[in-house]
Short mmCIF file of C-alpha atoms in Angstrom, two decimals:
data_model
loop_
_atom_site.label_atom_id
_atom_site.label_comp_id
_atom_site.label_asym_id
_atom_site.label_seq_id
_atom_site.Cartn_x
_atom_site.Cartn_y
_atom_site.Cartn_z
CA UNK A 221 0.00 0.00 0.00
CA UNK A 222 1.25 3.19 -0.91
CA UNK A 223 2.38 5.38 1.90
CA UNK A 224 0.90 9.32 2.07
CA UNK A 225 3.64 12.27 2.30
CA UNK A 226 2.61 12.72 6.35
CA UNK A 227 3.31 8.66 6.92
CA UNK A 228 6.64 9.43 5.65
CA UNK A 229 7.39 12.83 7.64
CA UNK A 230 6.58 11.01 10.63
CA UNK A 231 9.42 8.44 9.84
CA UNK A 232 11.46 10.71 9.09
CA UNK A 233 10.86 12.30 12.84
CA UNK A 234 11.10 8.95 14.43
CA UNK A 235 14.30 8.04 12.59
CA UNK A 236 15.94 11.20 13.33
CA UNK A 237 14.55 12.49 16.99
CA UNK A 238 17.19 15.10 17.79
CA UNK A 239 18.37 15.87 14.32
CA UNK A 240 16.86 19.84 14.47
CA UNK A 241 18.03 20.28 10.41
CA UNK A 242 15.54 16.77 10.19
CA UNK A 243 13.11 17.01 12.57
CA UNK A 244 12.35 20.92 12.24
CA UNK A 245 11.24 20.88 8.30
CA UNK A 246 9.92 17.61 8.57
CA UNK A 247 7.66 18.79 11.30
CA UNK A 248 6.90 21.90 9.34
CA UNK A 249 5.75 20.20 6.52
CA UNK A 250 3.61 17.99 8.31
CA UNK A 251 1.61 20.37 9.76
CA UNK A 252 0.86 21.41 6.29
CA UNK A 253 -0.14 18.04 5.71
CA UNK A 254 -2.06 17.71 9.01
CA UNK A 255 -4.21 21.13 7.69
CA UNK A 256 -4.61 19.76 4.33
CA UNK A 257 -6.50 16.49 6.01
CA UNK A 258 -3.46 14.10 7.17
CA UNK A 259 -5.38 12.51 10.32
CA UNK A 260 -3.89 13.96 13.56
CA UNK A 261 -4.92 10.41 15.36
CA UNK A 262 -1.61 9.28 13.42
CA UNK A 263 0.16 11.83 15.76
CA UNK A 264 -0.29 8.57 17.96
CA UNK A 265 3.35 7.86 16.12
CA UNK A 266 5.05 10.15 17.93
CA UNK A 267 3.28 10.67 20.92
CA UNK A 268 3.67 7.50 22.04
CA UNK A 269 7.78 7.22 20.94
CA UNK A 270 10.39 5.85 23.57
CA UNK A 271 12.16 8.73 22.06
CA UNK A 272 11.46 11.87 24.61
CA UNK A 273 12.17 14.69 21.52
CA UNK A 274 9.43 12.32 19.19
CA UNK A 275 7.11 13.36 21.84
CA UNK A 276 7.83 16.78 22.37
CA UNK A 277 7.57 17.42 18.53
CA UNK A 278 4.19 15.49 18.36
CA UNK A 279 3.02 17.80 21.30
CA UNK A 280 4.34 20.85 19.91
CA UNK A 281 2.00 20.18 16.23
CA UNK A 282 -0.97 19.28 18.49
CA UNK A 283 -0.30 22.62 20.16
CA UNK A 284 -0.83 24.01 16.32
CA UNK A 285 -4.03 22.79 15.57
CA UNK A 286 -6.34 24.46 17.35
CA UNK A 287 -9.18 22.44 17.41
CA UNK A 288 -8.09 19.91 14.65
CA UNK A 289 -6.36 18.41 17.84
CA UNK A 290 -9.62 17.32 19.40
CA UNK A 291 -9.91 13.64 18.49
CA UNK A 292 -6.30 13.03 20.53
CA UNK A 293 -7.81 14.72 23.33
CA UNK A 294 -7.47 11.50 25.71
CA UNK A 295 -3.84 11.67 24.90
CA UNK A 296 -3.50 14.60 26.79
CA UNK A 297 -3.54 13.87 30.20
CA UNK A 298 -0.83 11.66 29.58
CA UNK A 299 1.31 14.71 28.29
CA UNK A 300 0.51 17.06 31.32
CA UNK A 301 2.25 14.53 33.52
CA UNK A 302 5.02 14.33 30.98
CA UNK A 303 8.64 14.11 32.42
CA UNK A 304 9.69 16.65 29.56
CA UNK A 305 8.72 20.40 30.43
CA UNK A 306 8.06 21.13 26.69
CA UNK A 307 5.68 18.36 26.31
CA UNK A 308 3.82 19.95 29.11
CA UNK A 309 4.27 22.95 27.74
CA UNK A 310 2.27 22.38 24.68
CA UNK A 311 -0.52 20.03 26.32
CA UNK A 312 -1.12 23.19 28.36
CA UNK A 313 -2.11 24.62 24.40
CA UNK A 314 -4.01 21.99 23.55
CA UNK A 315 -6.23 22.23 26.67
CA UNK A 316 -6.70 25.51 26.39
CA UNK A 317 -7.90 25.19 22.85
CA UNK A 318 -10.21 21.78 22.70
CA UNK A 319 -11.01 20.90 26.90
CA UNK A 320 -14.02 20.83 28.34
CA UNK A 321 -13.26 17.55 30.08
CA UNK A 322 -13.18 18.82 34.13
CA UNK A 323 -10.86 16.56 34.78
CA UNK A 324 -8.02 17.36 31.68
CA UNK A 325 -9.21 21.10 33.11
CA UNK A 326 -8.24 19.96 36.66
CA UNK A 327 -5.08 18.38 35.93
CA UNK A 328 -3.93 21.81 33.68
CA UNK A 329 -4.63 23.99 37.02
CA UNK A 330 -2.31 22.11 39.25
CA UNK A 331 0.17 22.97 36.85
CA UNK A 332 0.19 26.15 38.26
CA UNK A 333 2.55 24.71 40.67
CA UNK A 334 4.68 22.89 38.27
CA UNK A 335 8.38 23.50 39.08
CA UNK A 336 9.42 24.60 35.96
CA UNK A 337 8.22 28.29 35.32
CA UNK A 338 8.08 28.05 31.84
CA UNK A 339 5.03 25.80 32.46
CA UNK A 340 3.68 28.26 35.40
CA UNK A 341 3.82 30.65 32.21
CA UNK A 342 1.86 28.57 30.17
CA UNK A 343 -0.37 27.92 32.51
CA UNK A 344 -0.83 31.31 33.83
CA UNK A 345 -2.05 31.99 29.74
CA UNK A 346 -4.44 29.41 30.24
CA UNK A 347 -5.71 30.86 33.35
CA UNK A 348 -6.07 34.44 31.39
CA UNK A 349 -7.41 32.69 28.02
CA UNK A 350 -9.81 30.07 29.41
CA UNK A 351 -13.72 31.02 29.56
CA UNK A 352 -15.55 30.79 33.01
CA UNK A 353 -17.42 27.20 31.62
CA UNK A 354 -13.56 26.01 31.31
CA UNK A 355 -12.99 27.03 34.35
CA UNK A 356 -15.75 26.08 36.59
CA UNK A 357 -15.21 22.64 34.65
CA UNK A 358 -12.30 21.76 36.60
CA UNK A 359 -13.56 22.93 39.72
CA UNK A 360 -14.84 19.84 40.98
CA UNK A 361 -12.49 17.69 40.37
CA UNK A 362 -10.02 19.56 42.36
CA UNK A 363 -9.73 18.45 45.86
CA UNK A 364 -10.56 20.73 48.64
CA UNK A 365 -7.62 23.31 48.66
CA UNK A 366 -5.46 26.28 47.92
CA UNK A 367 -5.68 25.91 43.85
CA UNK A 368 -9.58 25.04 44.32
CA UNK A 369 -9.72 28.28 46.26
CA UNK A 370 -7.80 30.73 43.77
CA UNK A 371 -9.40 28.69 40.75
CA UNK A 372 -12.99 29.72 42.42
CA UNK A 373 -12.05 32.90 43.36
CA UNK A 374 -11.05 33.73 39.41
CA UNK A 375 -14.14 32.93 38.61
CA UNK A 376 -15.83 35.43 40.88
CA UNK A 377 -14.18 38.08 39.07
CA UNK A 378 -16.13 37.69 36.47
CA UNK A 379 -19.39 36.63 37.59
CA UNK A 380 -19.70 38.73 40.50
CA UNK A 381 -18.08 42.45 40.92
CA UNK A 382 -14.79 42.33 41.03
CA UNK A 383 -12.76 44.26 43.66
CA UNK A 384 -9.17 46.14 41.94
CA UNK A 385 -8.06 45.99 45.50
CA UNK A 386 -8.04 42.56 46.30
CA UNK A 387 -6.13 41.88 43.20
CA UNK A 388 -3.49 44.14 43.96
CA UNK A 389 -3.74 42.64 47.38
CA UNK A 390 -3.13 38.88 45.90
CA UNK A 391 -0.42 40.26 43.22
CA UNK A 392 1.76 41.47 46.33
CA UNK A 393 0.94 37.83 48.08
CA UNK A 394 4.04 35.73 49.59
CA UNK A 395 3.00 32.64 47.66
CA UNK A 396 3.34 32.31 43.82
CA UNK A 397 0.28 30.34 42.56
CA UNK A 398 -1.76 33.21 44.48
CA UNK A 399 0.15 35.54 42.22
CA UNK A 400 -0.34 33.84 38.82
CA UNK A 401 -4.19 33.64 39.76
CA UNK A 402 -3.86 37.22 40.53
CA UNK A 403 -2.24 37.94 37.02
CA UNK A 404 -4.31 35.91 35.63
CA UNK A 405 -7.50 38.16 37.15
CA UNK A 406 -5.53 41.57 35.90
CA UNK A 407 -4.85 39.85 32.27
CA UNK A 408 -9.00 38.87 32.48
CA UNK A 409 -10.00 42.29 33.42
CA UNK A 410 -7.77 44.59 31.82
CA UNK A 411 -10.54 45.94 29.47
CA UNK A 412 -12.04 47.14 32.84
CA UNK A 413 -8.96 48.47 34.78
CA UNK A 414 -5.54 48.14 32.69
CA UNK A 415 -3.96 49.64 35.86
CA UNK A 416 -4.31 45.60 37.46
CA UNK A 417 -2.08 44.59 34.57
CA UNK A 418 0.14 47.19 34.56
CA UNK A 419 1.02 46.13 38.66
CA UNK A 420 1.48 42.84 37.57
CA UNK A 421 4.43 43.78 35.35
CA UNK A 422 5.82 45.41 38.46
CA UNK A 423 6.23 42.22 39.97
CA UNK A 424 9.94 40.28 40.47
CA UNK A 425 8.62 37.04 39.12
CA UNK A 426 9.86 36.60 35.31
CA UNK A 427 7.56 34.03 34.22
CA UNK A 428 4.36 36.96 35.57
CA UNK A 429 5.99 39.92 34.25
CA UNK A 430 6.80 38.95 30.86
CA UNK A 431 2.88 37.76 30.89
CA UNK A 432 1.67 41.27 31.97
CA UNK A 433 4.69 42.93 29.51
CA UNK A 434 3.27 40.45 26.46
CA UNK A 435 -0.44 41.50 27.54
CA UNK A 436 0.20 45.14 27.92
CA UNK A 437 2.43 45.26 24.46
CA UNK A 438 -0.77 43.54 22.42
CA UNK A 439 -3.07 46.16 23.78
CA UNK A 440 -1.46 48.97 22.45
#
């Protein structure tokens, strides 16, 4: 049986894992292939590679897909809990672009707390980008505690009036995740009050100022 272009891009990937002059044009030309119709379920190749780089690039054109992603969905909570910080990286994208599974929601929000704060980054765009159905999603299957607090308290922001001050007052907090919620509440309301985002690029913490710098640059 003949093979398509995309069957042989994905060899070519496998074959070649930490090749960049390989693996990056490969990868470039099958996302071209995966928007022309490729199926993404044959992502499954490299997802599921012993090879650690096979994965990452399979996350990273997941990441590009928008909602063409959706029918790997139950791969991702697989790549949240990913060893590999990029692979976590980009399953933070795909969440943010296809969930509505509470639980895929849930496991995205604890990543708030992920040690690595390129994650925290990409989560802390998730927090700003999700809608409220998102969030309130992965509410209950959070267990009774301080991310389950913030992730509620985000959502009050929105549905209920929102008080400036006790933003400010959670941007100047002593423990991170409290700040990233808060960031994420300035990034969420900045149509309202751009003075909220404009504190949080105050603060010390590079992963939540070059948020609020990114944020403030688009807006102008």
């Amino acid at each position: 049986m003949d093979t398509q272009p995309g069957d042989d891009l994905i060899e070519r990937i496998r074959m070649h894992p930490d090749d960049d002059a390989v693996v990056g044009p490969a990868a470039n030309d099958l996302l071209d292939e995966l928007y022309a119709g490729y199926p993404v379920e044959n992502l499954g190749r490299l997802i599921h590679s012993d090879h650690a780089a096979s994965v990452k690039t399979g996350a990273w054109l997941l990441s590009e897909l928008g909602d063409r992603a959706a029918p790997l969905m139950t791969e991702i909570p697989a790549l949240l809990d990913h060893p590999l910080l990029y692979v976590r990286f980009f399953a933070v994208e795909v969440v943010l672009t296809n969930a509505d599974d509470g639980a895929v929601i849930a496991r995205t929000l604890n990543l708030s707390q992920d040690p690595e704060p390129a994650v925290r980054w990409k989560v802390l765009r998730f927090l700003a980008g999700a809608t409220v159905d998102q969030l309130a999603a992965g509410v209950p299957h959070l267990p009774t505690g301080h991310i389950r607090t913030l992730t509620e308290w985000l959502i009050r922001q929105e549905t209920e009036q929102a008080d400036p001050r006790e933003v400010i007052e959670q941007l100047e907090a002593d423990d991170l995740t409290t700040r990233l919620f808060a960031a994420a509440a300035a990034a969420r309301l900045s149509g309202k009050d751009p003075r909220l985002l404009e504190r949080a690029a105050d603060t010390e913490t590079e992963e939540i100022r070059s948020f609020a710098l990114e944020r403030l640059r688009s807006s102008r």
